[in-house]
Structure formats: C-alpha cells, structure tokens
mmCIF file with all atom_site columns, C-alpha atoms in Angstrom:
data_model
loop_
_atom_site.group_PDB
_atom_site.id
_atom_site.type_symbol
_atom_site.label_atom_id
_atom_site.label_alt_id
_atom_site.label_comp_id
_atom_site.label_asym_id
_atom_site.label_entity_id
_atom_site.label_seq_id
_atom_site.pdbx_PDB_ins_code
_atom_site.Cartn_x
_atom_site.Cartn_y
_atom_site.Cartn_z
_atom_site.occupancy
_atom_site.B_iso_or_equiv
_atom_site.pdbx_formal_charge
_atom_site.auth_seq_id
_atom_site.auth_comp_id
_atom_site.auth_asym_id
_atom_site.auth_atom_id
_atom_site.pdbx_PDB_model_num
ATOM 1   C CA . GLY R 1 1   ? -2.453  -6.932  20.146  1.00 56.00 ? 1   GLY R CA 1
ATOM 2   C CA . ALA R 1 2   ? -3.593  -3.168  18.555  1.00 82.00 ? 2   ALA R CA 1
ATOM 3   C CA . GLY R 1 3   ? -2.925  -2.421  14.864  1.00 94.00 ? 3   GLY R CA 1
ATOM 4   C CA . VAL R 1 4   ? -2.266  0.586   13.653  1.00 97.00 ? 4   VAL R CA 1
ATOM 5   C CA . SER R 1 5   ? -5.026  3.660   13.648  1.00 97.00 ? 5   SER R CA 1
ATOM 6   C CA . GLN R 1 6   ? -5.507  6.457   11.982  1.00 98.00 ? 6   GLN R CA 1
ATOM 7   C CA . SER R 1 7   ? -7.665  9.686   12.920  1.00 97.00 ? 7   SER R CA 1
ATOM 8   C CA . PRO R 1 8   ? -10.227 10.512  11.390  1.00 97.00 ? 8   PRO R CA 1
ATOM 9   C CA . ARG R 1 9   ? -11.249 8.730   9.607   1.00 97.00 ? 9   ARG R CA 1
ATOM 10  C CA . TYR R 1 10  ? -13.319 10.700  7.516   1.00 97.00 ? 10  TYR R CA 1
ATOM 11  C CA . LYS R 1 11  ? -12.324 14.199  7.019   1.00 98.00 ? 11  LYS R CA 1
ATOM 12  C CA . VAL R 1 12  ? -13.993 17.194  4.494   1.00 98.00 ? 12  VAL R CA 1
ATOM 13  C CA . ALA R 1 13  ? -11.832 20.747  4.100   1.00 97.00 ? 13  ALA R CA 1
ATOM 14  C CA . LYS R 1 14  ? -13.366 23.872  2.355   1.00 97.00 ? 14  LYS R CA 1
ATOM 15  C CA . ARG R 1 15  ? -10.394 24.038  -0.297  1.00 97.00 ? 15  ARG R CA 1
ATOM 16  C CA . GLY R 1 16  ? -7.611  26.082  1.513   1.00 97.00 ? 16  GLY R CA 1
ATOM 17  C CA . GLN R 1 17  ? -8.175  24.754  4.643   1.00 97.00 ? 17  GLN R CA 1
ATOM 18  C CA . ASP R 1 18  ? -5.299  22.966  6.667   1.00 98.00 ? 18  ASP R CA 1
ATOM 19  C CA . VAL R 1 19  ? -5.626  19.813  7.792   1.00 98.00 ? 19  VAL R CA 1
ATOM 20  C CA . ALA R 1 20  ? -4.178  17.562  10.261  1.00 98.00 ? 20  ALA R CA 1
ATOM 21  C CA . LEU R 1 21  ? -3.662  13.183  10.097  1.00 98.00 ? 21  LEU R CA 1
ATOM 22  C CA . ARG R 1 22  ? -3.398  11.142  12.656  1.00 98.00 ? 22  ARG R CA 1
ATOM 23  C CA . CYS R 1 23  ? -1.359  7.676   12.473  1.00 98.00 ? 23  CYS R CA 1
ATOM 24  C CA . ASP R 1 24  ? -0.383  5.965   15.885  1.00 98.00 ? 24  ASP R CA 1
ATOM 25  C CA . PRO R 1 25  ? 1.551   3.164   14.565  1.00 97.00 ? 25  PRO R CA 1
ATOM 26  C CA . ILE R 1 26  ? 2.225   -0.484  16.200  1.00 95.00 ? 26  ILE R CA 1
ATOM 27  C CA . SER R 1 27  ? 4.012   0.081   19.441  1.00 94.00 ? 27  SER R CA 1
ATOM 28  C CA . GLY R 1 28  ? 7.550   -0.734  19.071  1.00 92.00 ? 28  GLY R CA 1
ATOM 29  C CA . HIS R 1 29  ? 7.748   -0.632  15.471  1.00 93.00 ? 29  HIS R CA 1
ATOM 30  C CA . VAL R 1 30  ? 10.725  1.454   13.622  1.00 92.00 ? 30  VAL R CA 1
ATOM 31  C CA . SER R 1 31  ? 9.195   2.289   10.836  1.00 92.00 ? 31  SER R CA 1
ATOM 32  C CA . LEU R 1 32  ? 7.004   4.410   9.675   1.00 95.00 ? 32  LEU R CA 1
ATOM 33  C CA . PHE R 1 33  ? 5.470   5.211   6.215   1.00 95.00 ? 33  PHE R CA 1
ATOM 34  C CA . TRP R 1 34  ? 2.862   7.163   4.355   1.00 97.00 ? 34  TRP R CA 1
ATOM 35  C CA . TYR R 1 35  ? 0.978   6.501   1.335   1.00 97.00 ? 35  TYR R CA 1
ATOM 36  C CA . GLN R 1 36  ? -1.568  8.342   -0.784  1.00 98.00 ? 36  GLN R CA 1
ATOM 37  C CA . GLN R 1 37  ? -4.991  5.948   -2.661  1.00 97.00 ? 37  GLN R CA 1
ATOM 38  C CA . ALA R 1 38  ? -6.990  7.504   -5.420  1.00 95.00 ? 38  ALA R CA 1
ATOM 39  C CA . LEU R 1 39  ? -9.621  6.218   -6.088  1.00 93.00 ? 39  LEU R CA 1
ATOM 40  C CA . GLY R 1 40  ? -9.699  3.444   -7.321  1.00 91.00 ? 40  GLY R CA 1
ATOM 41  C CA . GLN R 1 41  ? -5.548  3.285   -7.709  1.00 94.00 ? 41  GLN R CA 1
ATOM 42  C CA . GLY R 1 42  ? -3.395  1.453   -5.504  1.00 95.00 ? 42  GLY R CA 1
ATOM 43  C CA . PRO R 1 43  ? -1.399  3.402   -2.763  1.00 96.00 ? 43  PRO R CA 1
ATOM 44  C CA . GLU R 1 44  ? 1.342   5.716   -3.221  1.00 96.00 ? 44  GLU R CA 1
ATOM 45  C CA . PHE R 1 45  ? 4.459   6.408   -1.660  1.00 95.00 ? 45  PHE R CA 1
ATOM 46  C CA . LEU R 1 46  ? 4.303   9.786   0.079   1.00 96.00 ? 46  LEU R CA 1
ATOM 47  C CA . THR R 1 47  ? 7.143   9.620   2.723   1.00 95.00 ? 47  THR R CA 1
ATOM 48  C CA . TYR R 1 48  ? 9.194   7.858   5.250   1.00 93.00 ? 48  TYR R CA 1
ATOM 49  C CA . PHE R 1 49  ? 10.449  7.805   8.807   1.00 94.00 ? 49  PHE R CA 1
ATOM 50  C CA . GLN R 1 50  ? 12.492  5.426   10.631  1.00 92.00 ? 50  GLN R CA 1
ATOM 51  C CA . ASN R 1 51  ? 11.984  6.626   14.473  1.00 94.00 ? 51  ASN R CA 1
ATOM 52  C CA . GLU R 1 52  ? 11.393  10.045  14.661  1.00 95.00 ? 52  GLU R CA 1
ATOM 53  C CA . ALA R 1 53  ? 14.061  11.008  11.853  1.00 94.00 ? 53  ALA R CA 1
ATOM 54  C CA . GLN R 1 54  ? 12.406  11.507  8.489   1.00 95.00 ? 54  GLN R CA 1
ATOM 55  C CA . LEU R 1 55  ? 14.885  9.321   5.668   1.00 91.00 ? 55  LEU R CA 1
ATOM 56  C CA . ASP R 1 56  ? 12.692  9.701   2.024   1.00 91.00 ? 56  ASP R CA 1
ATOM 57  C CA . LYS R 1 57  ? 9.725   12.281  1.400   1.00 92.00 ? 57  LYS R CA 1
ATOM 58  C CA . SER R 1 58  ? 10.310  11.776  -1.839  1.00 92.00 ? 58  SER R CA 1
ATOM 59  C CA . GLY R 1 59  ? 7.149   11.276  -2.635  1.00 93.00 ? 59  GLY R CA 1
ATOM 60  C CA . LEU R 1 60  ? 5.089   14.412  -1.114  1.00 96.00 ? 60  LEU R CA 1
ATOM 61  C CA . PRO R 1 61  ? 3.540   16.258  -3.770  1.00 94.00 ? 61  PRO R CA 1
ATOM 62  C CA . SER R 1 62  ? 4.468   19.690  -3.134  1.00 94.00 ? 62  SER R CA 1
ATOM 63  C CA . ASP R 1 63  ? 5.267   21.545  -0.256  1.00 95.00 ? 63  ASP R CA 1
ATOM 64  C CA . ARG R 1 64  ? 2.297   21.989  1.168   1.00 97.00 ? 64  ARG R CA 1
ATOM 65  C CA . PHE R 1 65  ? 2.709   18.654  2.254   1.00 98.00 ? 65  PHE R CA 1
ATOM 66  C CA . PHE R 1 66  ? 4.177   18.012  5.555   1.00 97.00 ? 66  PHE R CA 1
ATOM 67  C CA . ALA R 1 67  ? 4.766   15.478  8.142   1.00 98.00 ? 67  ALA R CA 1
ATOM 68  C CA . GLU R 1 68  ? 6.324   14.617  11.656  1.00 97.00 ? 68  GLU R CA 1
ATOM 69  C CA . ARG R 1 69  ? 7.199   12.013  14.121  1.00 97.00 ? 69  ARG R CA 1
ATOM 70  C CA . PRO R 1 70  ? 8.869   14.178  16.584  1.00 96.00 ? 70  PRO R CA 1
ATOM 71  C CA . GLU R 1 71  ? 8.874   11.337  19.331  1.00 94.00 ? 71  GLU R CA 1
ATOM 72  C CA . GLY R 1 72  ? 10.025  8.761   16.961  1.00 92.00 ? 72  GLY R CA 1
ATOM 73  C CA . SER R 1 73  ? 5.656   7.314   17.852  1.00 95.00 ? 73  SER R CA 1
ATOM 74  C CA . VAL R 1 74  ? 2.795   9.087   16.528  1.00 98.00 ? 74  VAL R CA 1
ATOM 75  C CA . SER R 1 75  ? 2.660   10.539  13.294  1.00 98.00 ? 75  SER R CA 1
ATOM 76  C CA . THR R 1 76  ? 0.827   13.907  11.555  1.00 98.00 ? 76  THR R CA 1
ATOM 77  C CA . LEU R 1 77  ? 0.579   14.338  8.070   1.00 98.00 ? 77  LEU R CA 1
ATOM 78  C CA . LYS R 1 78  ? -0.326  17.995  7.924   1.00 98.00 ? 78  LYS R CA 1
ATOM 79  C CA . ILE R 1 79  ? -1.372  19.592  4.481   1.00 98.00 ? 79  ILE R CA 1
ATOM 80  C CA . GLN R 1 80  ? -1.820  23.218  3.978   1.00 98.00 ? 80  GLN R CA 1
ATOM 81  C CA . ARG R 1 81  ? -3.945  25.295  2.118   1.00 97.00 ? 81  ARG R CA 1
ATOM 82  C CA . THR R 1 82  ? -5.693  21.940  0.686   1.00 97.00 ? 82  THR R CA 1
ATOM 83  C CA . GLN R 1 83  ? -6.505  21.424  -3.183  1.00 97.00 ? 83  GLN R CA 1
ATOM 84  C CA . GLN R 1 84  ? -9.197  19.915  -4.487  1.00 97.00 ? 84  GLN R CA 1
ATOM 85  C CA . GLU R 1 85  ? -6.753  17.331  -6.197  1.00 96.00 ? 85  GLU R CA 1
ATOM 86  C CA . ASP R 1 86  ? -5.682  16.470  -2.434  1.00 97.00 ? 86  ASP R CA 1
ATOM 87  C CA . SER R 1 87  ? -8.813  13.969  -2.063  1.00 97.00 ? 87  SER R CA 1
ATOM 88  C CA . ALA R 1 88  ? -7.774  11.008  -1.670  1.00 97.00 ? 88  ALA R CA 1
ATOM 89  C CA . VAL R 1 89  ? -7.642  8.277   1.163   1.00 97.00 ? 89  VAL R CA 1
ATOM 90  C CA . TYR R 1 90  ? -4.431  8.541   3.137   1.00 98.00 ? 90  TYR R CA 1
ATOM 91  C CA . LEU R 1 91  ? -3.095  5.592   4.270   1.00 98.00 ? 91  LEU R CA 1
ATOM 92  C CA . CYS R 1 92  ? -0.218  5.131   7.264   1.00 98.00 ? 92  CYS R CA 1
ATOM 93  C CA . ALA R 1 93  ? 1.940   1.810   7.409   1.00 96.00 ? 93  ALA R CA 1
ATOM 94  C CA . SER R 1 94  ? 4.406   0.539   9.820   1.00 94.00 ? 94  SER R CA 1
ATOM 95  C CA . SER R 1 95  ? 7.022   -2.206  10.132  1.00 92.00 ? 95  SER R CA 1
ATOM 96  C CA . LEU R 1 96  ? 9.378   -3.573  12.983  1.00 89.00 ? 96  LEU R CA 1
ATOM 97  C CA . GLN R 1 97  ? 12.610  -2.838  11.664  1.00 81.00 ? 97  GLN R CA 1
ATOM 98  C CA . SER R 1 98  ? 14.613  -0.074  9.428   1.00 70.00 ? 98  SER R CA 1
ATOM 99  C CA . GLY R 1 99  ? 14.153  -1.904  6.113   1.00 65.00 ? 99  GLY R CA 1
ATOM 100 C CA . GLY R 1 100 ? 11.425  -4.267  7.966   1.00 60.00 ? 100 GLY R CA 1
ATOM 101 C CA . GLU R 1 101 ? 9.799   -6.063  5.029   1.00 77.00 ? 101 GLU R CA 1
ATOM 102 C CA . THR R 1 102 ? 6.387   -6.370  6.741   1.00 89.00 ? 102 THR R CA 1
ATOM 103 C CA . GLN R 1 103 ? 3.911   -3.536  6.504   1.00 92.00 ? 103 GLN R CA 1
ATOM 104 C CA . TYR R 1 104 ? 0.926   -3.388  8.331   1.00 94.00 ? 104 TYR R CA 1
ATOM 105 C CA . PHE R 1 105 ? -1.826  -0.780  7.321   1.00 96.00 ? 105 PHE R CA 1
ATOM 106 C CA . GLY R 1 106 ? -3.932  1.618   9.180   1.00 97.00 ? 106 GLY R CA 1
ATOM 107 C CA . PRO R 1 107 ? -7.508  1.889   8.047   1.00 96.00 ? 107 PRO R CA 1
ATOM 108 C CA . GLY R 1 108 ? -6.808  5.216   5.754   1.00 97.00 ? 108 GLY R CA 1
ATOM 109 C CA . THR R 1 109 ? -7.957  8.798   6.432   1.00 98.00 ? 109 THR R CA 1
ATOM 110 C CA . ARG R 1 110 ? -10.429 9.644   3.733   1.00 97.00 ? 110 ARG R CA 1
ATOM 111 C CA . LEU R 1 111 ? -10.158 13.482  2.739   1.00 98.00 ? 111 LEU R CA 1
ATOM 112 C CA . LEU R 1 112 ? -13.090 15.307  0.695   1.00 98.00 ? 112 LEU R CA 1
ATOM 113 C CA . VAL R 1 113 ? -11.770 18.377  -0.444  1.00 97.00 ? 113 VAL R CA 1
ATOM 114 C CA . LEU R 1 114 ? -14.883 20.873  -1.154  1.00 96.00 ? 114 LEU R CA 1
ATOM 115 C CA . GLN A 2 1   ? 6.459   6.231   -14.834 1.00 49.00 ? 1   GLN A CA 1
ATOM 116 C CA . GLN A 2 2   ? 4.472   2.743   -13.696 1.00 58.00 ? 2   GLN A CA 1
ATOM 117 C CA . GLN A 2 3   ? 7.126   0.597   -12.468 1.00 89.00 ? 3   GLN A CA 1
ATOM 118 C CA . VAL A 2 4   ? 4.508   -2.246  -11.384 1.00 95.00 ? 4   VAL A CA 1
ATOM 119 C CA . LYS A 2 5   ? 1.654   -3.381  -14.111 1.00 96.00 ? 5   LYS A CA 1
ATOM 120 C CA . GLN A 2 6   ? -0.949  -5.261  -12.975 1.00 97.00 ? 6   GLN A CA 1
ATOM 121 C CA . SER A 2 7   ? -3.885  -6.853  -14.508 1.00 96.00 ? 7   SER A CA 1
ATOM 122 C CA . PRO A 2 8   ? -6.818  -7.229  -15.229 1.00 97.00 ? 8   PRO A CA 1
ATOM 123 C CA . GLN A 2 9   ? -8.403  -4.428  -13.651 1.00 97.00 ? 9   GLN A CA 1
ATOM 124 C CA . SER A 2 10  ? -11.268 -6.488  -12.541 1.00 97.00 ? 10  SER A CA 1
ATOM 125 C CA . LEU A 2 11  ? -12.375 -10.088 -12.710 1.00 97.00 ? 11  LEU A CA 1
ATOM 126 C CA . ILE A 2 12  ? -15.070 -12.575 -12.072 1.00 98.00 ? 12  ILE A CA 1
ATOM 127 C CA . VAL A 2 13  ? -14.563 -16.121 -10.846 1.00 98.00 ? 13  VAL A CA 1
ATOM 128 C CA . GLN A 2 14  ? -17.276 -18.944 -10.029 1.00 98.00 ? 14  GLN A CA 1
ATOM 129 C CA . LYS A 2 15  ? -16.660 -20.146 -6.926  1.00 97.00 ? 15  LYS A CA 1
ATOM 130 C CA . GLY A 2 16  ? -14.499 -23.398 -6.426  1.00 97.00 ? 16  GLY A CA 1
ATOM 131 C CA . GLY A 2 17  ? -12.890 -22.245 -9.497  1.00 97.00 ? 17  GLY A CA 1
ATOM 132 C CA . ILE A 2 18  ? -8.956  -20.132 -9.885  1.00 97.00 ? 18  ILE A CA 1
ATOM 133 C CA . SER A 2 19  ? -8.133  -16.687 -9.638  1.00 98.00 ? 19  SER A CA 1
ATOM 134 C CA . ILE A 2 20  ? -5.542  -15.555 -11.274 1.00 98.00 ? 20  ILE A CA 1
ATOM 135 C CA . ILE A 2 21  ? -4.207  -12.038 -11.850 1.00 98.00 ? 21  ILE A CA 1
ATOM 136 C CA . ASN A 2 22  ? -0.371  -10.495 -13.235 1.00 98.00 ? 22  ASN A CA 1
ATOM 137 C CA . CYS A 2 23  ? 1.754   -8.181  -12.117 1.00 98.00 ? 23  CYS A CA 1
ATOM 138 C CA . ALA A 2 24  ? 5.101   -6.932  -14.215 1.00 97.00 ? 24  ALA A CA 1
ATOM 139 C CA . TYR A 2 25  ? 8.056   -4.644  -13.171 1.00 95.00 ? 25  TYR A CA 1
ATOM 140 C CA . GLU A 2 26  ? 10.696  -2.494  -14.714 1.00 92.00 ? 26  GLU A CA 1
ATOM 141 C CA . ASN A 2 27  ? 13.307  -2.102  -11.798 1.00 89.00 ? 27  ASN A CA 1
ATOM 142 C CA . THR A 2 28  ? 15.486  -5.014  -11.682 1.00 88.00 ? 28  THR A CA 1
ATOM 143 C CA . ALA A 2 29  ? 16.181  -3.890  -7.895  1.00 87.00 ? 29  ALA A CA 1
ATOM 144 C CA . PHE A 2 30  ? 13.445  -4.846  -6.512  1.00 89.00 ? 30  PHE A CA 1
ATOM 145 C CA . ASP A 2 31  ? 13.876  -7.627  -4.217  1.00 88.00 ? 31  ASP A CA 1
ATOM 146 C CA . TYR A 2 32  ? 10.653  -8.261  -2.246  1.00 90.00 ? 32  TYR A CA 1
ATOM 147 C CA . PHE A 2 33  ? 7.285   -8.574  -4.053  1.00 93.00 ? 33  PHE A CA 1
ATOM 148 C CA . PRO A 2 34  ? 3.939   -8.450  -1.630  1.00 94.00 ? 34  PRO A CA 1
ATOM 149 C CA . TRP A 2 35  ? 0.310   -8.983  -2.620  1.00 97.00 ? 35  TRP A CA 1
ATOM 150 C CA . TYR A 2 36  ? -2.246  -7.202  -0.769  1.00 97.00 ? 36  TYR A CA 1
ATOM 151 C CA . GLN A 2 37  ? -5.928  -8.080  -0.213  1.00 97.00 ? 37  GLN A CA 1
ATOM 152 C CA . GLN A 2 38  ? -8.123  -4.808  0.618   1.00 97.00 ? 38  GLN A CA 1
ATOM 153 C CA . PHE A 2 39  ? -11.838 -4.652  1.360   1.00 96.00 ? 39  PHE A CA 1
ATOM 154 C CA . PRO A 2 40  ? -13.842 -1.766  1.091   1.00 93.00 ? 40  PRO A CA 1
ATOM 155 C CA . GLY A 2 41  ? -12.979 0.857   3.726   1.00 91.00 ? 41  GLY A CA 1
ATOM 156 C CA . LYS A 2 42  ? -10.396 -0.957  5.183   1.00 93.00 ? 42  LYS A CA 1
ATOM 157 C CA . GLY A 2 43  ? -6.421  -0.981  4.700   1.00 95.00 ? 43  GLY A CA 1
ATOM 158 C CA . PRO A 2 44  ? -4.736  -3.091  2.789   1.00 96.00 ? 44  PRO A CA 1
ATOM 159 C CA . ALA A 2 45  ? -3.349  -6.457  4.490   1.00 96.00 ? 45  ALA A CA 1
ATOM 160 C CA . LEU A 2 46  ? -0.409  -8.391  3.783   1.00 95.00 ? 46  LEU A CA 1
ATOM 161 C CA . LEU A 2 47  ? -1.534  -11.620 1.521   1.00 96.00 ? 47  LEU A CA 1
ATOM 162 C CA . ILE A 2 48  ? 1.779   -13.739 0.776   1.00 95.00 ? 48  ILE A CA 1
ATOM 163 C CA . ALA A 2 49  ? 5.121   -11.595 -0.153  1.00 94.00 ? 49  ALA A CA 1
ATOM 164 C CA . ILE A 2 50  ? 7.968   -13.823 -2.097  1.00 93.00 ? 50  ILE A CA 1
ATOM 165 C CA . ARG A 2 51  ? 11.829  -13.099 -2.744  1.00 90.00 ? 51  ARG A CA 1
ATOM 166 C CA . PRO A 2 52  ? 12.975  -13.505 -6.394  1.00 88.00 ? 52  PRO A CA 1
ATOM 167 C CA . ASP A 2 53  ? 15.513  -16.397 -5.198  1.00 90.00 ? 53  ASP A CA 1
ATOM 168 C CA . VAL A 2 54  ? 12.458  -18.765 -5.557  1.00 92.00 ? 54  VAL A CA 1
ATOM 169 C CA . SER A 2 55  ? 9.912   -19.198 -8.226  1.00 94.00 ? 55  SER A CA 1
ATOM 170 C CA . GLU A 2 56  ? 6.679   -20.104 -6.174  1.00 96.00 ? 56  GLU A CA 1
ATOM 171 C CA . LYS A 2 57  ? 5.506   -19.461 -2.956  1.00 96.00 ? 57  LYS A CA 1
ATOM 172 C CA . LYS A 2 58  ? 1.903   -21.527 -1.394  1.00 96.00 ? 58  LYS A CA 1
ATOM 173 C CA . GLU A 2 59  ? 0.063   -20.343 1.889   1.00 95.00 ? 59  GLU A CA 1
ATOM 174 C CA . GLY A 2 60  ? -3.016  -22.158 1.592   1.00 96.00 ? 60  GLY A CA 1
ATOM 175 C CA . ARG A 2 61  ? -5.557  -21.468 -1.397  1.00 97.00 ? 61  ARG A CA 1
ATOM 176 C CA . PHE A 2 62  ? -2.923  -18.598 -2.325  1.00 97.00 ? 62  PHE A CA 1
ATOM 177 C CA . THR A 2 63  ? 0.491   -19.082 -4.245  1.00 97.00 ? 63  THR A CA 1
ATOM 178 C CA . ILE A 2 64  ? 3.097   -16.817 -6.170  1.00 96.00 ? 64  ILE A CA 1
ATOM 179 C CA . SER A 2 65  ? 4.733   -17.814 -8.942  1.00 96.00 ? 65  SER A CA 1
ATOM 180 C CA . PHE A 2 66  ? 7.707   -15.535 -10.021 1.00 96.00 ? 66  PHE A CA 1
ATOM 181 C CA . ASN A 2 67  ? 9.636   -14.808 -13.081 1.00 95.00 ? 67  ASN A CA 1
ATOM 182 C CA . LYS A 2 68  ? 12.822  -13.032 -12.701 1.00 93.00 ? 68  LYS A CA 1
ATOM 183 C CA . SER A 2 69  ? 14.083  -13.023 -16.218 1.00 93.00 ? 69  SER A CA 1
ATOM 184 C CA . ALA A 2 70  ? 10.841  -11.795 -17.563 1.00 95.00 ? 70  ALA A CA 1
ATOM 185 C CA . LYS A 2 71  ? 10.234  -9.605  -14.373 1.00 95.00 ? 71  LYS A CA 1
ATOM 186 C CA . GLN A 2 72  ? 6.587   -10.656 -14.008 1.00 96.00 ? 72  GLN A CA 1
ATOM 187 C CA . PHE A 2 73  ? 4.691   -12.323 -10.958 1.00 97.00 ? 73  PHE A CA 1
ATOM 188 C CA . SER A 2 74  ? 1.571   -14.119 -10.035 1.00 98.00 ? 74  SER A CA 1
ATOM 189 C CA . LEU A 2 75  ? -1.198  -14.323 -7.514  1.00 98.00 ? 75  LEU A CA 1
ATOM 190 C CA . HIS A 2 76  ? -3.034  -17.650 -7.642  1.00 98.00 ? 76  HIS A CA 1
ATOM 191 C CA . ILE A 2 77  ? -5.970  -18.035 -5.736  1.00 98.00 ? 77  ILE A CA 1
ATOM 192 C CA . MET A 2 78  ? -7.232  -21.256 -5.247  1.00 97.00 ? 78  MET A CA 1
ATOM 193 C CA . ASP A 2 79  ? -10.962 -22.862 -5.168  1.00 98.00 ? 79  ASP A CA 1
ATOM 194 C CA . SER A 2 80  ? -11.868 -19.039 -5.007  1.00 98.00 ? 80  SER A CA 1
ATOM 195 C CA . GLN A 2 81  ? -15.026 -18.275 -2.430  1.00 97.00 ? 81  GLN A CA 1
ATOM 196 C CA . PRO A 2 82  ? -17.350 -15.257 -2.024  1.00 97.00 ? 82  PRO A CA 1
ATOM 197 C CA . GLY A 2 83  ? -15.155 -14.136 1.261   1.00 97.00 ? 83  GLY A CA 1
ATOM 198 C CA . ASP A 2 84  ? -12.306 -13.516 -1.475  1.00 97.00 ? 84  ASP A CA 1
ATOM 199 C CA . SER A 2 85  ? -14.170 -10.817 -3.082  1.00 98.00 ? 85  SER A CA 1
ATOM 200 C CA . ALA A 2 86  ? -11.560 -7.847  -2.540  1.00 98.00 ? 86  ALA A CA 1
ATOM 201 C CA . THR A 2 87  ? -9.575  -5.549  -4.483  1.00 98.00 ? 87  THR A CA 1
ATOM 202 C CA . TYR A 2 88  ? -5.889  -7.137  -4.475  1.00 98.00 ? 88  TYR A CA 1
ATOM 203 C CA . PHE A 2 89  ? -2.484  -5.326  -5.336  1.00 98.00 ? 89  PHE A CA 1
ATOM 204 C CA . CYS A 2 90  ? 0.498   -6.499  -6.414  1.00 97.00 ? 90  CYS A CA 1
ATOM 205 C CA . ALA A 2 91  ? 3.558   -4.855  -4.782  1.00 95.00 ? 91  ALA A CA 1
ATOM 206 C CA . ALA A 2 92  ? 7.640   -4.247  -4.949  1.00 93.00 ? 92  ALA A CA 1
ATOM 207 C CA . GLY A 2 93  ? 9.715   -2.874  -2.499  1.00 90.00 ? 93  GLY A CA 1
ATOM 208 C CA . GLY A 2 94  ? 14.039  -3.466  -2.083  1.00 80.00 ? 94  GLY A CA 1
ATOM 209 C CA . GLU A 2 95  ? 16.217  -2.617  0.470   1.00 68.00 ? 95  GLU A CA 1
ATOM 210 C CA . TYR A 2 96  ? 17.921  -0.221  -2.157  1.00 62.00 ? 96  TYR A CA 1
ATOM 211 C CA . ASN A 2 97  ? 15.868  2.328   -1.053  1.00 63.00 ? 97  ASN A CA 1
ATOM 212 C CA . ALA A 2 98  ? 15.068  3.815   2.736   1.00 61.00 ? 98  ALA A CA 1
ATOM 213 C CA . GLY A 2 99  ? 12.815  1.608   4.568   1.00 66.00 ? 99  GLY A CA 1
ATOM 214 C CA . ASN A 2 100 ? 12.241  -0.474  2.251   1.00 77.00 ? 100 ASN A CA 1
ATOM 215 C CA . MET A 2 101 ? 9.177   1.906   0.529   1.00 87.00 ? 101 MET A CA 1
ATOM 216 C CA . LEU A 2 102 ? 6.592   -0.309  -1.564  1.00 92.00 ? 102 LEU A CA 1
ATOM 217 C CA . THR A 2 103 ? 5.492   0.505   -5.222  1.00 93.00 ? 103 THR A CA 1
ATOM 218 C CA . PHE A 2 104 ? 1.954   -0.745  -6.023  1.00 96.00 ? 104 PHE A CA 1
ATOM 219 C CA . GLY A 2 105 ? 0.604   -1.841  -9.172  1.00 96.00 ? 105 GLY A CA 1
ATOM 220 C CA . GLY A 2 106 ? -3.238  -0.629  -9.911  1.00 96.00 ? 106 GLY A CA 1
ATOM 221 C CA . GLY A 2 107 ? -5.190  -3.278  -7.940  1.00 97.00 ? 107 GLY A CA 1
ATOM 222 C CA . THR A 2 108 ? -7.413  -6.180  -9.247  1.00 98.00 ? 108 THR A CA 1
ATOM 223 C CA . ARG A 2 109 ? -11.197 -6.244  -8.261  1.00 98.00 ? 109 ARG A CA 1
ATOM 224 C CA . LEU A 2 110 ? -11.462 -9.713  -7.980  1.00 98.00 ? 110 LEU A CA 1
ATOM 225 C CA . MET A 2 111 ? -15.632 -10.386 -7.491  1.00 98.00 ? 111 MET A CA 1
ATOM 226 C CA . VAL A 2 112 ? -16.566 -14.800 -6.694  1.00 98.00 ? 112 VAL A CA 1
ATOM 227 C CA . LYS A 2 113 ? -19.886 -15.394 -7.240  1.00 97.00 ? 113 LYS A CA 1
ATOM 228 C CA . PRO A 2 114 ? -21.225 -17.957 -5.060  1.00 93.00 ? 114 PRO A CA 1
#
C-alpha cells in the first residue's frame, strides 16, 4: 500500500518568501506529526494532530510556522517570511491510532532558504 | 536540553562484524524506545522497538538491549553488511505526551566496509 507522501520534495525559497509543504499520510491514520531535521541532526518534533485537532504545537520554533489538517487527512505546514535558519528537511509521519507507537515517515521536503 | 544522547556519531565496521550504538535518556516518563534507520534522501524507517518491561529484544540480526536503572539502551547489529550502511537514530516516546511524539538522538552514521 502507499506510504506517507510529501510534496514538494525540494523547495528553494528566497528569504522572506512564504512556503507551504504538503503531507499525505497513510489512509486511515489518525495521528500525524511534523518534524524538522537539520543537516546531520536527528529529527525534532514540531507539531501533532489527532484527526483534524492540533493537540500539540509546542515544537513550532516561532509564530511564522503554522500547520493545519482541516479534514483530518492531508496536512500542510506553512512557513511565513522564511529565514535562512529555516533551511532543513521537514518530515511528516503518521500512525494508525491516537497514541499509536509506530510512526511511518515520509521522504521529507528539503527546504533551502537563500 | 538534550533528552536523548546517542554515541558514537560515526562508526566504521568490517563486513561480518558487530555494530554497537548506544543511547542514554533522562526523562523517566519515556516508555517506548524505537530505533530508526535512514538512508540518504529518505525518511527514517522503523527498525526495531522495545518497551522497558523487557531487557532485550531481538529481530533477525538486530537486537536492542535495555537497562532501565541506568536509563540506557543500545542497538546491536550482528553480521553487519554493506547494505546496513546508513544513519541510525534512537528515539524515546511515551504516552505521557499527546500522541506519543518522539524525541530523537543525534544519529550515528554507520559504514560497513566490504
């Protein structure tokens, strides 16, 4: 079956530009996570959705970051007025249940802010 | 505060040898400890996971050893193969937080020489 997909796979943005990153989780998965992975580092948690409800956004680094999952399936991570320090790989993961343990990751979107 | 510390950062092993990667955690509320494998340009993929009620779990060539009192766990890869060359991440999670979000270690880049 299809895994988690993300688009675009690569995005180059000029500093100050807004970007939107898309995540298509595995069909039927209740939980959806966004992580940020800096070069050579482990992923760091950004935010968590249970269906359409955003239950935890404690990892979002600033108010320029916004995420939504309006219908409980596809999610979008939006970054406004991008800065160079936003350059990273943004990973999306989903799991079957609320509090479900196994998280399935997408391939990520590599964002480069110039 | 880095809650999951991973070592070594890089590891070179001969084909057929044993690869050992170690992690230590601080938060005693963690109760789920997965290991993920990541190839360049791909998202992390779950390799094996353990809960603290057992001290060891083996799946094929991969074994997790867990020491609850020391707050440490390790991954052993037996009969290491060149195809195992990848970056490995330990992680920790728990139902104490919404959705069981994961806290990752910094990663270990493994190279298995033929």
